[in-house]
Structure formats: structure tokens, C-alpha cells
Amino acid sequence: MSEDYPSTTSAPEPSPVPGTAANAQRAHAADMTDDELVSSYGYTQQFARTLRSFESFAVAFSFISITTGLFSTFGFVLGAGGPRGIWTWPIVVIGQVFVALVYGMLASKIPLSGYSYQWASRLANPRVGWWFGWVSFAFLSIVTVAVDYGLSQAALLPLFGIEFSPGKAMLVTLVVLVIQAVLIIWSTPITAKINNWAVGAEVIGMVGLTLALLAAALFAGKGDWSQLGSTGAVAGAGYYGWLGPFMLATLLGAYTIVGWESASNLAEETHNPRQVVPRAMVRSILVAGGLGMLFLIVLVATAHDIPALTEDSAPVATIIGQNLGPVIKAIALVIVCVSIFACGLVIMVTNSRLIYSMARDGRLPAAKVLTRVPRATGGPIWATLLAGGLSAAIVVGFGLNANALANLLGAATLMPAILYAGTVLLYWFTRNRIPARPGDFVLGRWEKPVVALALLWLAYELVILIGPADFRQAQYYAIGTLVVGALVYGGMLWKAPDSLRHEPGLSREGGR
């Protein structure tokens, strides 16, 4: 571990030692404005702070995007765990709340773009931070593709009545990626407004669909509540066994309830990020979790012919059409398309900010180019193009595979689980390196049990994603990204070794 920050006790409000510059500077940090705090870490504020409490929540909620997760993964869950598999959803929600609380404490202590990358760099050392950044980059790149490919297969193609084929889905996904990149480069406020509208539409749409399907079940006789306990086309023997169908169905929530940490990646564009960001992350999980569970219950209750739906490329759209008719189905799919598009948009924004954050520390090739931000209200051009370009390359690599979506879902679930586990462990071993300041988000006496429960949940999730053969493609992607990362890391050690040895901002003595 580096000694950028001396070890301290865990007192929530440590008293500065007279004559110690570092402690004096930390005490002064409590009185700094948001922009001054960024400057204290050695950076010049380049983004306008246009995000407030709702916008921060909206970013996190949009990344989660329950419509994206449910429309993309419901077919997998029917095949892996049957209708009964939906009851893994609340387990994931509770587990992710514990993880989000730990992330909230980190986001409050170090409110910088780059989230886990910045936290690891400053709590451990720049070399550890680089690897956290690389894993985050790999995750964001693959999940952008998973979301946009899901948009194509599960929403856009059914909306226009186009029969699914891997080639068609690949072409539509590439077009969506281009549109998202242009919007991000053009304007952050416009991107935020689009996202706000999409969040409103998603909430209204999900509530409306839930009530409509509930009415169909209760008043039109289209419901079969016994299906909530059915295994469908899945054999009941060994259902709850180790790595059995119930455990595999955890992918439903594990893929969906991720990305809430994107709010912390926009900390430099948020007012009062030390309080706003932690609350936004937790609230987004709770709201998404509640809405998602209600929708899943009525969705299963109104599903007809479970074996046929298990083979359907867009089972949620089919269920809506069977129960509510083609007009409501079309309206619902329009809302879903907007929601999933916004989800992919937010993910690419998050990736561009991560790339920007690593590049401004000189820790990526072509760093000076990647940090160019022509306008304070626009996105970093080349960082966004890199994020979009890599995602496009992944689309081409996966796109013609008939099982592309399933493979993408697995990879987009495994990568964040690895990142979450590493970040929570990082917090546990380095939590005293930066003492809490007045105004920070803290858990007090609940801190240790929350961290322990977060680690317990993440260990369970990783076992599910590493043990079964179902997720081999996801594991190959993770290994492949680490191999590529090792090559890039070696190049940085050769070309810019100082960037991986020294941290911008506060030094051990409290200076720059």
C-alpha cells in the first residue's frame, strides 16, 4: 500500500494535530466548495455542475433500467429456473443495497469522476487503481453492448414486427451506438434531460403495465397465480440444490440491479455530491427493486404457455400482447425502447467519464487527446468515441452469434460482480486512510455489519457466475480483458512509468 494518506483511527471526526499540514488540510476540506475539493485533488474543474438530486437519482435509476433487465433476461430465467426463478429478485436487491451503502461512503470521501479507479488509486496506490479502472472500463464496454443489443432484440424489432436474426440485431445496435455517442459529445444538459424524460416514462410505463396486467388477471380471467410457484419447463428435482436452477435464476436481478454507481462517476458534475450521490445510489436500487418485483409477479401470473415463452426471443413483449392487445403492446414497446436507449446512453456517458478520469492522470495511451473537453456543457470527444468504438467492436465480435444476448448478459453480470467485490474489500482494508469529514455520508456503528453482509452477498453471486458452465463465455471475456489489460499496463510502465507511481493532489505532507 502507498502512504499517500497516513493511517488514522476510525473516529468520525478526528481532531487535527497542531502543526501537521496534512491534518490541517483535511480539516479545511470540510469547508471547501465542491469545485475547491476537486482542486484539492490536483485537478481543474472542467465540467459544469448541472446535476442535482433528481438528476443524480435518474442517472443511477436509468443505468439500472428495470425494463432493460427484465425484457432482456426474462427469457433466460424461464429457461434456467422457470417462473419460480423470479423470487431470486428480492435477494439480489437486498444484497446490492449493502454494496451501495459501502460505495456511498467511498463516493462521499472521494467525490471524483472515475469512481472505483479514483478510490483505489488514492486509498491503495496508482497501480492498484489502474486495474480497478481497467476492469470498470471492460465492464462498461460490454454492458453498453448488452443493453443496446437487448434494445434491438427484445424491443425495437418486435415493435416494428421484424423477425429477429443476429445480423439484423447487430446492425440496429451499431446505429444506436452512433446516436448515443453523438448525443453525449453534443451536450451533457441535453443528455440529462433525455434521461430525465426516459426515467419518468419508465416509471409511468412500468406502473401502468403492472396495473393493466393485474387488471387482466383479476377481472378478465387471464391470470394463473399458481404459476408463481411453478418451475415451468425446468425439472423440479434438485431445484434448490447447489448451483441448481434457483441459483442460476439469480442472473435476473444480478444483471439488472447494477450500474447504480454511475451516479458517483458524475460526481464532478453534481451539486453537493458527498450527500446527493450516496442517497441517489441507494434510492435507485430500492425504487427499481420495488417496481421490478411487482411487475414480475403480474407478468408471471398472466403468462400463457410457459414452454412456448421459454423459446420466445421476446417473451415479455409476447405476454403484453396476449393480455393487452396489439395497441397497448406497441405503446409499451415505445416506452421500453426509450428507457433502454437512455440506459445505454447513461452507460456510455459513464464509460466516457471513466476514460477521461484515467487519461487526465496520464494512465492511458493518447492521454492528452482523451482529455479534450471543448465545452464545459459537452462531453469529452475522444473519450466518448473510444467508449463507443470499443462497444461497436464487441457488437461485431458477438453479433452474428445466435446466443449473443445470453453471452453478453453473462459477461455484463460477472464483470460488475468482480468490481464490486474488489471495491468492498478495498474499503474494508483502507477505510481509515481518509477520515470522515463533517458532511460526509457515514454509517456509524452499522458500518462493519454492512460491509460483512455486502461481502457475503458478493461471494454468493460470484460462486453462481463462476461455477456453472452456463457462464463460460462470460468468463472467457473476463479473462480476455485481463490479458489485454496486462498488455496496455505493460505499455504504460514502459512509456509513462511516472504516471503509475505518483498521485495528483494531496501528498503525505498535505501539499500538491
PDB file of N, CA and C in Angstrom, residues 2 154 375 484 511:
ATOM      1  N   SER A   2       0.414   2.285  -0.684  1.00  0.00           N
ATOM      2  CA  SER A   2       1.166   3.531  -0.679  1.00  0.00           C
ATOM      3  C   SER A   2       0.896   4.284   0.594  1.00  0.00           C
ATOM      4  N   ALA A 154     -35.160  -7.347 -28.044  1.00  0.00           N
ATOM      5  CA  ALA A 154     -36.355  -7.503 -27.212  1.00  0.00           C
ATOM      6  C   ALA A 154     -37.374  -6.387 -27.365  1.00  0.00           C
ATOM      7  N   ARG A 375     -16.236  21.982 -24.615  1.00  0.00           N
ATOM      8  CA  ARG A 375     -17.186  22.853 -23.915  1.00  0.00           C
ATOM      9  C   ARG A 375     -17.507  22.249 -22.559  1.00  0.00           C
ATOM     10  N   VAL A 484      -5.630  -8.401 -22.249  1.00  0.00           N
ATOM     11  CA  VAL A 484      -5.431  -7.137 -22.973  1.00  0.00           C
ATOM     12  C   VAL A 484      -4.978  -6.050 -22.006  1.00  0.00           C
ATOM     13  N   GLY A 511       0.701  18.849   0.757  1.00  0.00           N
ATOM     14  CA  GLY A 511       0.856  19.759  -0.358  1.00  0.00           C
ATOM     15  C   GLY A 511       0.425  19.136  -1.631  1.00  0.00           C
TER      16      GLY A 511
END
